[in-house]
mmCIF file of C-alpha atoms and ligand atoms in Angstrom:
data_model
loop_
_atom_site.group_PDB
_atom_site.id
_atom_site.type_symbol
_atom_site.label_atom_id
_atom_site.label_comp_id
_atom_site.label_asym_id
_atom_site.label_seq_id
_atom_site.Cartn_x
_atom_site.Cartn_y
_atom_site.Cartn_z
ATOM 1 C CA UNK M 1 0.000 0.000 0.000
ATOM 2 C CA UNK M 2 1.290 3.514 -0.809
ATOM 3 C CA UNK M 3 2.130 5.930 1.983
ATOM 4 C CA UNK M 4 -0.423 8.678 2.708
ATOM 5 C CA UNK M 5 -1.330 11.558 5.007
ATOM 6 C CA UNK M 6 -4.986 12.135 5.906
ATOM 7 C CA UNK M 7 -5.728 15.496 7.500
ATOM 8 C CA UNK M 8 -9.382 15.400 8.623
ATOM 9 C CA UNK M 9 -11.330 18.672 8.440
ATOM 10 C CA UNK M 10 -13.299 19.511 11.595
ATOM 11 C CA UNK M 11 -16.938 19.912 10.582
ATOM 12 C CA UNK M 12 -20.243 18.785 11.981
ATOM 13 C CA UNK M 13 -22.642 17.386 9.357
ATOM 14 C CA UNK M 14 -26.370 17.122 10.001
ATOM 15 C CA UNK M 15 -28.255 15.328 7.221
ATOM 16 C CA UNK M 16 -31.864 14.430 6.494
ATOM 17 C CA UNK M 17 -35.160 15.508 4.945
ATOM 18 C CA UNK M 18 -36.749 18.292 7.007
ATOM 19 C CA UNK M 19 -33.564 18.963 9.004
ATOM 20 C CA UNK M 20 -33.821 22.733 8.312
ATOM 21 C CA UNK M 21 -36.018 22.762 11.426
ATOM 22 C CA UNK M 22 -32.863 21.887 13.433
ATOM 23 C CA UNK M 23 -31.287 25.228 12.499
ATOM 24 C CA UNK M 24 -31.976 27.040 15.795
ATOM 25 C CA UNK M 25 -30.723 24.075 17.835
ATOM 26 C CA UNK M 26 -27.558 23.912 15.730
ATOM 27 C CA UNK M 27 -26.952 27.656 16.186
ATOM 28 C CA UNK M 28 -27.456 27.353 19.952
ATOM 29 C CA UNK M 29 -25.045 24.405 20.002
ATOM 30 C CA UNK M 30 -22.386 26.768 18.597
ATOM 31 C CA UNK M 31 -23.383 29.425 21.148
ATOM 32 C CA UNK M 32 -24.426 31.823 18.363
ATOM 33 C CA UNK M 33 -27.190 34.307 19.183
ATOM 34 C CA UNK M 34 -27.286 36.961 16.410
ATOM 35 C CA UNK M 35 -27.141 35.364 12.988
ATOM 36 C CA UNK M 36 -27.183 37.062 9.603
ATOM 37 C CA UNK M 37 -28.881 34.823 7.024
ATOM 38 C CA UNK M 38 -27.324 35.030 3.533
ATOM 39 C CA UNK M 39 -28.880 34.126 0.173
ATOM 40 C CA UNK M 40 -29.088 35.144 -3.477
ATOM 41 C CA UNK M 41 -31.977 37.444 -4.488
ATOM 42 C CA UNK M 42 -33.713 34.353 -6.001
ATOM 43 C CA UNK M 43 -33.609 32.515 -2.684
ATOM 44 C CA UNK M 44 -34.771 35.387 -0.455
ATOM 45 C CA UNK M 45 -37.943 33.487 0.525
ATOM 46 C CA UNK M 46 -35.918 30.527 1.722
ATOM 47 C CA UNK M 47 -33.626 32.861 3.683
ATOM 48 C CA UNK M 48 -36.679 34.429 5.361
ATOM 49 C CA UNK M 49 -37.931 30.956 6.243
ATOM 50 C CA UNK M 50 -34.559 30.149 7.806
ATOM 51 C CA UNK M 51 -34.717 33.434 9.764
ATOM 52 C CA UNK M 52 -38.219 32.524 11.005
ATOM 53 C CA UNK M 53 -36.946 29.147 12.156
ATOM 54 C CA UNK M 54 -34.076 30.855 13.983
ATOM 55 C CA UNK M 55 -36.594 33.095 15.764
ATOM 56 C CA UNK M 56 -34.805 35.380 18.284
ATOM 57 C CA UNK M 57 -31.417 34.046 17.095
ATOM 58 C CA UNK M 58 -31.895 35.776 13.702
ATOM 59 C CA UNK M 59 -30.490 39.298 13.446
ATOM 60 C CA UNK M 60 -31.226 39.927 9.748
ATOM 61 C CA UNK M 61 -31.252 38.731 6.129
ATOM 62 C CA UNK M 62 -28.819 39.772 3.382
ATOM 63 C CA UNK M 63 -30.028 38.489 0.011
ATOM 64 C CA UNK M 64 -27.425 40.054 -2.292
ATOM 65 C CA UNK M 65 -25.143 37.027 -2.879
ATOM 66 C CA UNK M 66 -23.823 36.851 -6.450
ATOM 67 C CA UNK M 67 -21.795 34.446 -8.561
ATOM 68 C CA UNK M 68 -18.012 34.446 -7.874
ATOM 69 C CA UNK M 69 -18.317 36.687 -4.758
ATOM 70 C CA UNK M 70 -17.657 40.212 -6.102
ATOM 71 C CA UNK M 71 -15.531 42.150 -3.585
ATOM 72 C CA UNK M 72 -18.131 44.933 -3.274
ATOM 73 C CA UNK M 73 -20.837 42.370 -2.414
ATOM 74 C CA UNK M 74 -18.575 40.836 0.232
ATOM 75 C CA UNK M 75 -17.876 44.297 1.676
ATOM 76 C CA UNK M 76 -21.596 45.196 1.738
ATOM 77 C CA UNK M 77 -22.498 41.925 3.496
ATOM 78 C CA UNK M 78 -19.662 42.302 6.017
ATOM 79 C CA UNK M 79 -20.733 45.907 6.781
ATOM 80 C CA UNK M 80 -24.328 44.760 7.194
ATOM 81 C CA UNK M 81 -23.157 42.025 9.619
ATOM 82 C CA UNK M 82 -21.147 44.582 11.604
ATOM 83 C CA UNK M 83 -24.037 47.100 11.719
ATOM 84 C CA UNK M 84 -26.485 44.594 13.164
ATOM 85 C CA UNK M 85 -23.916 43.111 15.562
ATOM 86 C CA UNK M 86 -24.030 39.627 14.017
ATOM 87 C CA UNK M 87 -21.987 36.925 15.738
ATOM 88 C CA UNK M 88 -22.273 34.463 12.824
ATOM 89 C CA UNK M 89 -23.800 33.798 9.398
ATOM 90 C CA UNK M 90 -26.130 31.182 8.002
ATOM 91 C CA UNK M 91 -25.439 30.704 4.270
ATOM 92 C CA UNK M 92 -28.527 29.204 2.607
ATOM 93 C CA UNK M 93 -27.934 28.348 -1.053
ATOM 94 C CA UNK M 94 -25.379 27.192 -3.594
ATOM 95 C CA UNK M 95 -21.668 27.813 -3.987
ATOM 96 C CA UNK M 96 -22.194 31.551 -4.549
ATOM 97 C CA UNK M 97 -23.959 32.103 -1.215
ATOM 98 C CA UNK M 98 -21.649 29.802 0.725
ATOM 99 C CA UNK M 99 -18.749 31.642 -0.932
ATOM 100 C CA UNK M 100 -20.123 34.917 0.450
ATOM 101 C CA UNK M 101 -20.279 33.387 3.939
ATOM 102 C CA UNK M 102 -16.656 32.311 3.583
ATOM 103 C CA UNK M 103 -15.602 35.819 2.482
ATOM 104 C CA UNK M 104 -17.189 37.268 5.653
ATOM 105 C CA UNK M 105 -15.516 34.567 7.770
ATOM 106 C CA UNK M 106 -12.154 35.401 6.187
ATOM 107 C CA UNK M 107 -12.474 39.122 6.730
ATOM 108 C CA UNK M 108 -14.522 39.500 9.901
ATOM 109 C CA UNK M 109 -13.929 36.110 11.547
ATOM 110 C CA UNK M 110 -17.644 35.278 11.831
ATOM 111 C CA UNK M 111 -18.422 31.536 12.004
ATOM 112 C CA UNK M 112 -20.625 30.088 9.260
ATOM 113 C CA UNK M 113 -23.426 27.545 9.323
ATOM 114 C CA UNK M 114 -23.960 26.296 5.741
ATOM 115 C CA UNK M 115 -27.258 25.036 4.374
ATOM 116 C CA UNK M 116 -26.396 23.886 0.816
ATOM 117 C CA UNK M 117 -29.121 23.789 -1.834
ATOM 118 C CA UNK M 118 -26.969 22.735 -4.833
ATOM 119 C CA UNK M 119 -24.326 20.043 -5.305
ATOM 120 C CA UNK M 120 -21.308 22.396 -5.623
ATOM 121 C CA UNK M 121 -19.607 21.021 -2.487
ATOM 122 C CA UNK M 122 -18.203 24.395 -1.428
ATOM 123 C CA UNK M 123 -19.538 23.860 2.115
ATOM 124 C CA UNK M 124 -17.003 21.052 2.670
ATOM 125 C CA UNK M 125 -13.888 22.986 1.658
ATOM 126 C CA UNK M 126 -11.547 25.585 3.173
ATOM 127 C CA UNK M 127 -11.301 27.204 -0.288
ATOM 128 C CA UNK M 128 -12.449 30.828 -0.613
ATOM 129 C CA UNK M 129 -12.674 33.069 -3.671
ATOM 130 C CA UNK M 130 -13.281 36.813 -4.113
ATOM 131 C CA UNK M 131 -13.532 38.602 -7.462
ATOM 132 C CA UNK M 132 -12.206 42.118 -7.923
ATOM 133 C CA UNK M 133 -11.642 44.034 -11.181
ATOM 134 C CA UNK M 134 -12.442 40.913 -13.195
ATOM 135 C CA UNK M 135 -9.891 38.720 -11.382
ATOM 136 C CA UNK M 136 -10.842 35.957 -8.954
ATOM 137 C CA UNK M 137 -8.419 35.531 -6.064
ATOM 138 C CA UNK M 138 -8.667 32.167 -4.341
ATOM 139 C CA UNK M 139 -6.999 30.652 -1.312
ATOM 140 C CA UNK M 140 -7.258 27.971 1.348
ATOM 141 C CA UNK M 141 -7.852 28.939 4.970
ATOM 142 C CA UNK M 142 -9.391 26.786 7.680
ATOM 143 C CA UNK M 143 -10.985 29.923 9.142
ATOM 144 C CA UNK M 144 -13.588 29.837 6.338
ATOM 145 C CA UNK M 145 -14.687 26.226 6.926
ATOM 146 C CA UNK M 146 -18.331 26.138 7.975
ATOM 147 C CA UNK M 147 -18.641 24.976 11.606
ATOM 148 C CA UNK M 148 -21.821 23.044 10.867
ATOM 149 C CA UNK M 149 -23.301 21.905 7.544
ATOM 150 C CA UNK M 150 -26.996 21.188 7.544
ATOM 151 C CA UNK M 151 -28.077 19.136 4.532
ATOM 152 C CA UNK M 152 -31.826 19.032 3.949
ATOM 153 C CA UNK M 153 -32.654 17.290 0.629
ATOM 154 C CA UNK M 154 -36.149 18.829 0.674
ATOM 155 C CA UNK M 155 -34.493 22.198 -0.058
ATOM 156 C CA UNK M 156 -33.128 20.846 -3.349
ATOM 157 C CA UNK M 157 -36.397 19.731 -4.956
ATOM 158 C CA UNK M 158 -36.831 23.233 -6.433
ATOM 159 C CA UNK M 159 -33.412 23.173 -8.116
ATOM 160 C CA UNK M 160 -34.338 23.037 -11.817
ATOM 161 C CA UNK M 161 -33.512 19.757 -13.604
ATOM 162 C CA UNK M 162 -30.798 21.184 -15.942
ATOM 163 C CA UNK M 163 -29.037 22.919 -13.026
ATOM 164 C CA UNK M 164 -29.317 19.758 -10.911
ATOM 165 C CA UNK M 165 -27.652 17.717 -13.645
ATOM 166 C CA UNK M 166 -24.709 20.031 -14.246
ATOM 167 C CA UNK M 167 -24.268 20.775 -10.527
ATOM 168 C CA UNK M 168 -24.188 17.022 -9.841
ATOM 169 C CA UNK M 169 -21.570 16.418 -12.541
ATOM 170 C CA UNK M 170 -19.553 19.308 -11.069
ATOM 171 C CA UNK M 171 -19.570 17.326 -7.785
ATOM 172 C CA UNK M 172 -18.564 14.102 -9.561
ATOM 173 C CA UNK M 173 -15.603 15.965 -11.081
ATOM 174 C CA UNK M 174 -14.268 16.711 -7.567
ATOM 175 C CA UNK M 175 -14.324 13.009 -6.733
ATOM 176 C CA UNK M 176 -12.817 11.890 -10.057
ATOM 177 C CA UNK M 177 -9.823 14.173 -9.552
ATOM 178 C CA UNK M 178 -9.529 13.172 -5.876
ATOM 179 C CA UNK M 179 -9.074 9.546 -6.993
ATOM 180 C CA UNK M 180 -5.774 10.416 -8.691
ATOM 181 C CA UNK M 181 -4.753 13.383 -6.516
ATOM 182 C CA UNK M 182 -1.182 13.331 -5.174
ATOM 183 C CA UNK M 183 -2.595 13.734 -1.648
ATOM 184 C CA UNK M 184 -5.442 11.240 -1.836
ATOM 185 C CA UNK M 185 -5.890 8.762 1.017
ATOM 186 C CA UNK M 186 -7.777 5.501 1.587
ATOM 187 C CA UNK M 187 -10.685 7.334 3.219
ATOM 188 C CA UNK M 188 -10.947 9.835 0.373
ATOM 189 C CA UNK M 189 -10.905 6.987 -2.167
ATOM 190 C CA UNK M 190 -13.901 5.479 -0.355
ATOM 191 C CA UNK M 191 -15.710 8.851 -0.249
ATOM 192 C CA UNK M 192 -15.019 9.427 -3.951
ATOM 193 C CA UNK M 193 -16.246 6.055 -5.149
ATOM 194 C CA UNK M 194 -19.417 6.167 -3.056
ATOM 195 C CA UNK M 195 -20.112 9.825 -3.903
ATOM 196 C CA UNK M 196 -19.860 9.140 -7.640
ATOM 197 C CA UNK M 197 -22.032 6.022 -7.289
ATOM 198 C CA UNK M 198 -24.777 7.990 -5.467
ATOM 199 C CA UNK M 199 -24.821 10.893 -7.933
ATOM 200 C CA UNK M 200 -24.628 8.757 -11.078
ATOM 201 C CA UNK M 201 -27.623 6.743 -9.852
ATOM 202 C CA UNK M 202 -29.704 9.720 -8.703
ATOM 203 C CA UNK M 203 -29.135 12.373 -11.390
ATOM 204 C CA UNK M 204 -30.955 10.612 -14.283
ATOM 205 C CA UNK M 205 -33.969 10.083 -11.988
ATOM 206 C CA UNK M 206 -33.940 13.767 -10.980
ATOM 207 C CA UNK M 207 -33.744 14.762 -14.672
ATOM 208 C CA UNK M 208 -37.108 13.073 -15.185
ATOM 209 C CA UNK M 209 -38.687 13.991 -11.829
ATOM 210 C CA UNK M 210 -36.919 16.801 -9.913
ATOM 211 C CA UNK M 211 -39.252 16.251 -6.948
ATOM 212 C CA UNK M 212 -38.261 12.587 -6.347
ATOM 213 C CA UNK M 213 -37.305 12.764 -2.643
ATOM 214 C CA UNK M 214 -35.295 9.525 -2.537
ATOM 215 C CA UNK M 215 -33.202 10.555 -5.521
ATOM 216 C CA UNK M 216 -32.704 14.028 -4.016
ATOM 217 C CA UNK M 217 -31.468 12.460 -0.761
ATOM 218 C CA UNK M 218 -29.092 10.184 -2.627
ATOM 219 C CA UNK M 219 -27.752 13.039 -4.772
ATOM 220 C CA UNK M 220 -27.161 15.323 -1.779
ATOM 221 C CA UNK M 221 -25.446 12.522 0.109
ATOM 222 C CA UNK M 222 -23.218 12.052 -2.963
ATOM 223 C CA UNK M 223 -22.449 15.758 -3.185
ATOM 224 C CA UNK M 224 -21.448 15.817 0.496
ATOM 225 C CA UNK M 225 -18.938 12.999 -0.107
ATOM 226 C CA UNK M 226 -17.644 14.580 -3.331
ATOM 227 C CA UNK M 227 -17.335 17.974 -1.614
ATOM 228 C CA UNK M 228 -15.275 16.337 1.137
ATOM 229 C CA UNK M 229 -12.974 14.993 -1.605
ATOM 230 C CA UNK M 230 -12.525 18.520 -2.974
ATOM 231 C CA UNK M 231 -11.770 19.882 0.498
ATOM 232 C CA UNK M 232 -9.151 17.242 1.254
ATOM 233 C CA UNK M 233 -7.124 16.959 -1.954
ATOM 234 C CA UNK M 234 -5.350 18.905 -4.682
ATOM 235 C CA UNK M 235 -7.254 19.108 -7.949
ATOM 236 C CA UNK M 236 -5.634 18.511 -11.362
ATOM 237 C CA UNK M 237 -6.043 19.170 -15.092
ATOM 238 C CA UNK M 238 -9.850 19.149 -15.148
ATOM 239 C CA UNK M 239 -10.228 21.841 -12.471
ATOM 240 C CA UNK M 240 -7.360 23.844 -13.967
ATOM 241 C CA UNK M 241 -9.096 23.876 -17.376
ATOM 242 C CA UNK M 242 -12.461 24.829 -15.839
ATOM 243 C CA UNK M 243 -10.829 27.582 -13.750
ATOM 244 C CA UNK M 244 -9.340 29.161 -16.895
ATOM 245 C CA UNK M 245 -12.554 28.721 -18.920
ATOM 246 C CA UNK M 246 -14.657 30.271 -16.135
ATOM 247 C CA UNK M 247 -12.183 32.917 -14.973
ATOM 248 C CA UNK M 248 -10.967 34.268 -18.326
ATOM 249 C CA UNK M 249 -13.884 33.495 -20.633
ATOM 250 C CA UNK M 250 -16.745 33.709 -18.097
ATOM 251 C CA UNK M 251 -18.160 30.334 -19.025
ATOM 252 C CA UNK M 252 -20.799 29.142 -16.519
ATOM 253 C CA UNK M 253 -19.302 27.099 -13.682
ATOM 254 C CA UNK M 254 -21.251 23.832 -13.498
ATOM 255 C CA UNK M 255 -22.041 23.431 -17.253
ATOM 256 C CA UNK M 256 -18.329 23.887 -18.046
ATOM 257 C CA UNK M 257 -17.477 21.043 -15.655
ATOM 258 C CA UNK M 258 -20.131 18.878 -17.310
ATOM 259 C CA UNK M 259 -18.684 19.462 -20.804
ATOM 260 C CA UNK M 260 -15.027 18.951 -19.839
ATOM 261 C CA UNK M 261 -15.173 15.956 -17.488
ATOM 262 C CA UNK M 262 -15.549 13.076 -20.030
ATOM 263 C CA UNK M 263 -12.732 14.488 -22.168
ATOM 264 C CA UNK M 264 -10.308 14.888 -19.256
ATOM 265 C CA UNK M 265 -11.246 11.445 -17.918
ATOM 266 C CA UNK M 266 -10.544 9.894 -21.337
ATOM 267 C CA UNK M 267 -7.129 11.568 -21.314
ATOM 268 C CA UNK M 268 -6.123 10.867 -17.695
ATOM 269 C CA UNK M 269 -7.564 7.458 -16.852
ATOM 270 C CA UNK M 270 -5.151 5.367 -18.969
ATOM 271 C CA UNK M 271 -2.367 6.752 -16.735
ATOM 272 C CA UNK M 272 -4.054 5.906 -13.444
ATOM 273 C CA UNK M 273 -5.266 2.290 -13.179
ATOM 274 C CA UNK M 274 -6.462 2.637 -9.559
ATOM 275 C CA UNK M 275 -8.718 5.583 -10.375
ATOM 276 C CA UNK M 276 -9.893 3.809 -13.520
ATOM 277 C CA UNK M 277 -10.840 0.714 -11.526
ATOM 278 C CA UNK M 278 -12.694 2.775 -8.873
ATOM 279 C CA UNK M 279 -14.671 4.592 -11.585
ATOM 280 C CA UNK M 280 -15.511 1.315 -13.327
ATOM 281 C CA UNK M 281 -16.988 0.071 -10.033
ATOM 282 C CA UNK M 282 -18.803 3.330 -9.221
ATOM 283 C CA UNK M 283 -20.336 3.693 -12.687
ATOM 284 C CA UNK M 284 -20.778 -0.054 -13.298
ATOM 285 C CA UNK M 285 -19.005 0.110 -16.637
ATOM 286 C CA UNK M 286 -15.789 -0.911 -18.380
ATOM 287 C CA UNK M 287 -15.528 2.530 -20.050
ATOM 288 C CA UNK M 288 -15.902 5.292 -17.426
ATOM 289 C CA UNK M 289 -15.127 8.228 -19.738
ATOM 290 C CA UNK M 290 -17.952 7.279 -22.098
ATOM 291 C CA UNK M 291 -20.227 6.543 -19.133
ATOM 292 C CA UNK M 292 -19.618 10.113 -17.902
ATOM 293 C CA UNK M 293 -20.466 11.451 -21.380
ATOM 294 C CA UNK M 294 -23.646 9.349 -21.385
ATOM 295 C CA UNK M 295 -24.545 10.690 -17.930
ATOM 296 C CA UNK M 296 -24.233 14.246 -19.271
ATOM 297 C CA UNK M 297 -26.614 13.384 -22.110
ATOM 298 C CA UNK M 298 -29.055 11.669 -19.702
ATOM 299 C CA UNK M 299 -29.301 14.799 -17.535
ATOM 300 C CA UNK M 300 -29.552 17.172 -20.509
ATOM 301 C CA UNK M 301 -26.200 18.865 -19.871
ATOM 302 C CA UNK M 302 -24.580 20.862 -22.674
ATOM 303 C CA UNK M 303 -22.092 18.793 -24.716
ATOM 304 C CA UNK M 304 -19.722 21.402 -26.162
ATOM 305 C CA UNK M 305 -17.775 24.504 -25.198
ATOM 306 C CA UNK M 306 -19.155 26.115 -28.376
ATOM 307 C CA UNK M 307 -22.669 25.824 -26.895
ATOM 308 C CA UNK M 308 -21.407 27.714 -23.832
ATOM 309 C CA UNK M 309 -20.144 30.564 -25.996
ATOM 310 C CA UNK M 310 -16.421 29.789 -26.368
ATOM 311 C CA UNK M 311 -14.972 30.598 -29.817
ATOM 312 C CA UNK M 312 -12.426 28.253 -31.403
ATOM 313 C CA UNK M 313 -10.084 31.252 -31.647
ATOM 314 C CA UNK M 314 -10.075 31.317 -27.802
ATOM 315 C CA UNK M 315 -8.529 27.841 -27.528
ATOM 316 C CA UNK M 316 -4.830 28.909 -27.899
ATOM 317 C CA UNK M 317 -5.217 31.297 -24.932
ATOM 318 C CA UNK M 318 -6.777 28.527 -22.815
ATOM 319 C CA UNK M 319 -3.841 26.250 -23.666
ATOM 320 C CA UNK M 320 -1.278 28.965 -22.885
ATOM 321 C CA UNK M 321 -2.820 29.657 -19.486
ATOM 322 C CA UNK M 322 -3.098 25.977 -18.584
ATOM 323 C CA UNK M 323 0.527 25.330 -19.549
ATOM 324 C CA UNK M 324 1.795 28.474 -17.795
ATOM 325 C CA UNK M 325 1.481 27.164 -14.231
ATOM 326 C CA UNK M 326 2.531 23.726 -13.053
ATOM 327 C CA UNK M 327 -0.068 21.549 -11.300
ATOM 328 C CA UNK M 328 -0.403 17.906 -10.374
ATOM 329 C CA UNK M 329 -1.760 15.545 -13.039
ATOM 330 C CA UNK M 330 -1.314 11.802 -13.554
ATOM 331 C CA UNK M 331 -0.402 12.471 -17.174
ATOM 332 C CA UNK M 332 1.480 15.694 -17.958
ATOM 333 C CA UNK M 333 -0.302 17.162 -21.019
ATOM 334 C CA UNK M 334 1.688 18.545 -23.947
ATOM 335 C CA UNK M 335 0.546 21.447 -26.097
ATOM 336 C CA UNK M 336 -0.676 18.930 -28.718
ATOM 337 C CA UNK M 337 -2.554 16.902 -26.082
ATOM 338 C CA UNK M 338 -4.413 20.011 -24.904
ATOM 339 C CA UNK M 339 -5.172 21.063 -28.457
ATOM 340 C CA UNK M 340 -6.710 17.656 -29.226
ATOM 341 C CA UNK M 341 -8.632 17.509 -25.938
ATOM 342 C CA UNK M 342 -9.977 21.067 -26.149
ATOM 343 C CA UNK M 343 -10.898 20.798 -29.843
ATOM 344 C CA UNK M 344 -12.969 17.698 -29.053
ATOM 345 C CA UNK M 345 -14.622 19.456 -26.097
ATOM 346 C CA UNK M 346 -15.238 22.546 -28.211
ATOM 347 C CA UNK M 347 -17.137 20.713 -30.925
ATOM 348 C CA UNK M 348 -18.691 18.209 -28.509
ATOM 349 C CA UNK M 349 -17.181 15.184 -30.237
ATOM 350 C CA UNK M 350 -18.917 12.051 -29.029
ATOM 351 C CA UNK M 351 -15.842 9.990 -29.850
ATOM 352 C CA UNK M 352 -13.635 10.692 -26.832
ATOM 353 C CA UNK M 353 -9.922 10.923 -27.499
ATOM 354 C CA UNK M 354 -8.231 8.284 -25.354
ATOM 355 C CA UNK M 355 -4.638 7.963 -26.424
ATOM 356 C CA UNK M 356 -2.545 5.118 -24.951
ATOM 357 C CA UNK M 357 -0.278 6.016 -22.064
HETATM 358 P P1 NAD L 1 -24.964 29.198 -7.461
HETATM 359 O O1 NAD L 1 -24.759 29.187 -6.000
HETATM 360 O O2 NAD L 1 -24.423 30.369 -8.230
HETATM 361 O O3 NAD L 1 -26.522 29.042 -7.749
HETATM 362 C C1 NAD L 1 -26.999 29.137 -9.081
HETATM 363 C C2 NAD L 1 -28.447 29.665 -9.071
HETATM 364 O O4 NAD L 1 -29.298 28.669 -8.547
HETATM 365 C C3 NAD L 1 -28.634 30.895 -8.179
HETATM 366 O O5 NAD L 1 -29.458 31.810 -8.844
HETATM 367 C C4 NAD L 1 -29.345 30.351 -6.948
HETATM 368 O O6 NAD L 1 -30.183 31.303 -6.360
HETATM 369 C C5 NAD L 1 -30.138 29.205 -7.536
HETATM 370 N N1 NAD L 1 -30.398 28.103 -6.604
HETATM 371 C C6 NAD L 1 -29.541 27.524 -5.751
HETATM 372 N N2 NAD L 1 -30.124 26.508 -5.107
HETATM 373 C C7 NAD L 1 -31.408 26.442 -5.562
HETATM 374 C C8 NAD L 1 -32.516 25.586 -5.280
HETATM 375 N N3 NAD L 1 -32.410 24.561 -4.441
HETATM 376 N N4 NAD L 1 -33.668 25.816 -5.929
HETATM 377 C C9 NAD L 1 -33.783 26.806 -6.829
HETATM 378 N N5 NAD L 1 -32.769 27.652 -7.159
HETATM 379 C C10 NAD L 1 -31.598 27.465 -6.517
HETATM 380 O O7 NAD L 1 -24.371 27.881 -8.179
HETATM 381 P P2 NAD L 1 -23.355 26.745 -7.678
HETATM 382 O O8 NAD L 1 -23.035 25.939 -8.882
HETATM 383 O O9 NAD L 1 -23.869 26.063 -6.470
HETATM 384 O O10 NAD L 1 -22.070 27.546 -7.216
HETATM 385 C C11 NAD L 1 -21.164 28.096 -8.152
HETATM 386 C C12 NAD L 1 -20.138 28.945 -7.453
HETATM 387 O O11 NAD L 1 -19.573 28.218 -6.363
HETATM 388 C C13 NAD L 1 -18.983 29.343 -8.357
HETATM 389 O O12 NAD L 1 -18.625 30.687 -8.088
HETATM 390 C C14 NAD L 1 -17.858 28.401 -7.928
HETATM 391 O O13 NAD L 1 -16.587 28.954 -8.189
HETATM 392 C C15 NAD L 1 -18.154 28.247 -6.459
HETATM 393 N N6 NAD L 1 -17.624 26.993 -5.877
HETATM 394 C C16 NAD L 1 -16.740 27.099 -4.872
HETATM 395 C C17 NAD L 1 -16.214 25.958 -4.285
HETATM 396 C C18 NAD L 1 -15.254 26.071 -3.146
HETATM 397 O O14 NAD L 1 -14.803 25.070 -2.619
HETATM 398 N N7 NAD L 1 -14.909 27.279 -2.739
HETATM 399 C C19 NAD L 1 -16.638 24.691 -4.719
HETATM 400 C C20 NAD L 1 -17.566 24.613 -5.760
HETATM 401 C C21 NAD L 1 -18.063 25.781 -6.331
#
């Protein structure tokens, strides 16, 4: 067996349908008495419901969370928290809202309770990001880790089917890259395999019936495990490509992951037999890269970068940026490798390029 280090992240996880009603008890358990509830404008109603459930422990609602945590939004939320004397935040929503909670934790030191309503997995990671003047700064800091994560699958039944599918594949991508991460560990390998198995089983059911409660529970359980993989390991080529595509070309986060994952898997898996074997088991297939492409089709995810608005003339810049900074990957890609991989992803080629390693 290979040597490993496993550094467990200290978080309490409360999971189950209807568990939002435990919010006040969870806040009291952390000795928090004046909570600011955060959400996007779309999820204001849910934030108000959370504030009602907190009762006297709620100090206010800030519903201005936006994608990629703009610095001015973070400053406005932090000032609001200071004005009302908040001693903590409850972030109710997807990665954008949880990201806002983390930005306040980083700057003002307020503890966060996360109530995730997508499958992004941000709630399980010490990774923060703030965008200023078009550039997203990111970092890792344990101070931003939510103290408690309350998963209530009933809160996800309103997540539209297309967003559920791409958000779920975004979560699977965390686990795929954790399987071949340089700092993976036996426990993370177990989390990754089970997380992928749960999501791959649940997402096609949700695509047909977004209100299926069993499938929603299974998907959220999978996204918890996949998020824990993201929090514990170093991501590789797939996340690097998506970071450049999202950061420089403003492609949407989860759909970009859904387009890229089968192509990167086809490229990387020949170089990593252990990850390949785990994916074969999790997806019940002998060809995991094609199974991931089929999953994208089953959930109605976009198939090409062209559909997301990327021009083929943008590809050289993507390649330059990806090659400019070193990062871990089981198979170091050359310029030609990236050109082949990105051209296939751009057109949405159904024949995945899997060159022998
Ligand atoms: P999101 O949080 O931007 O949400 C997308 C939209 O869906 C929003 O309008 C939101 O209001 C709505 N929504 C969320 N949950 C809903 C529900 N249950 N029902 C109906 N509508 C709902 O999307 P996301 O994909 O969760 O997060 C993306 C962001 O998270 C990106 O900025 C990404 O960089 C970040 N992220 C960070 C990490 C990390 O570890 N720091 C991990 C993953 C993603």
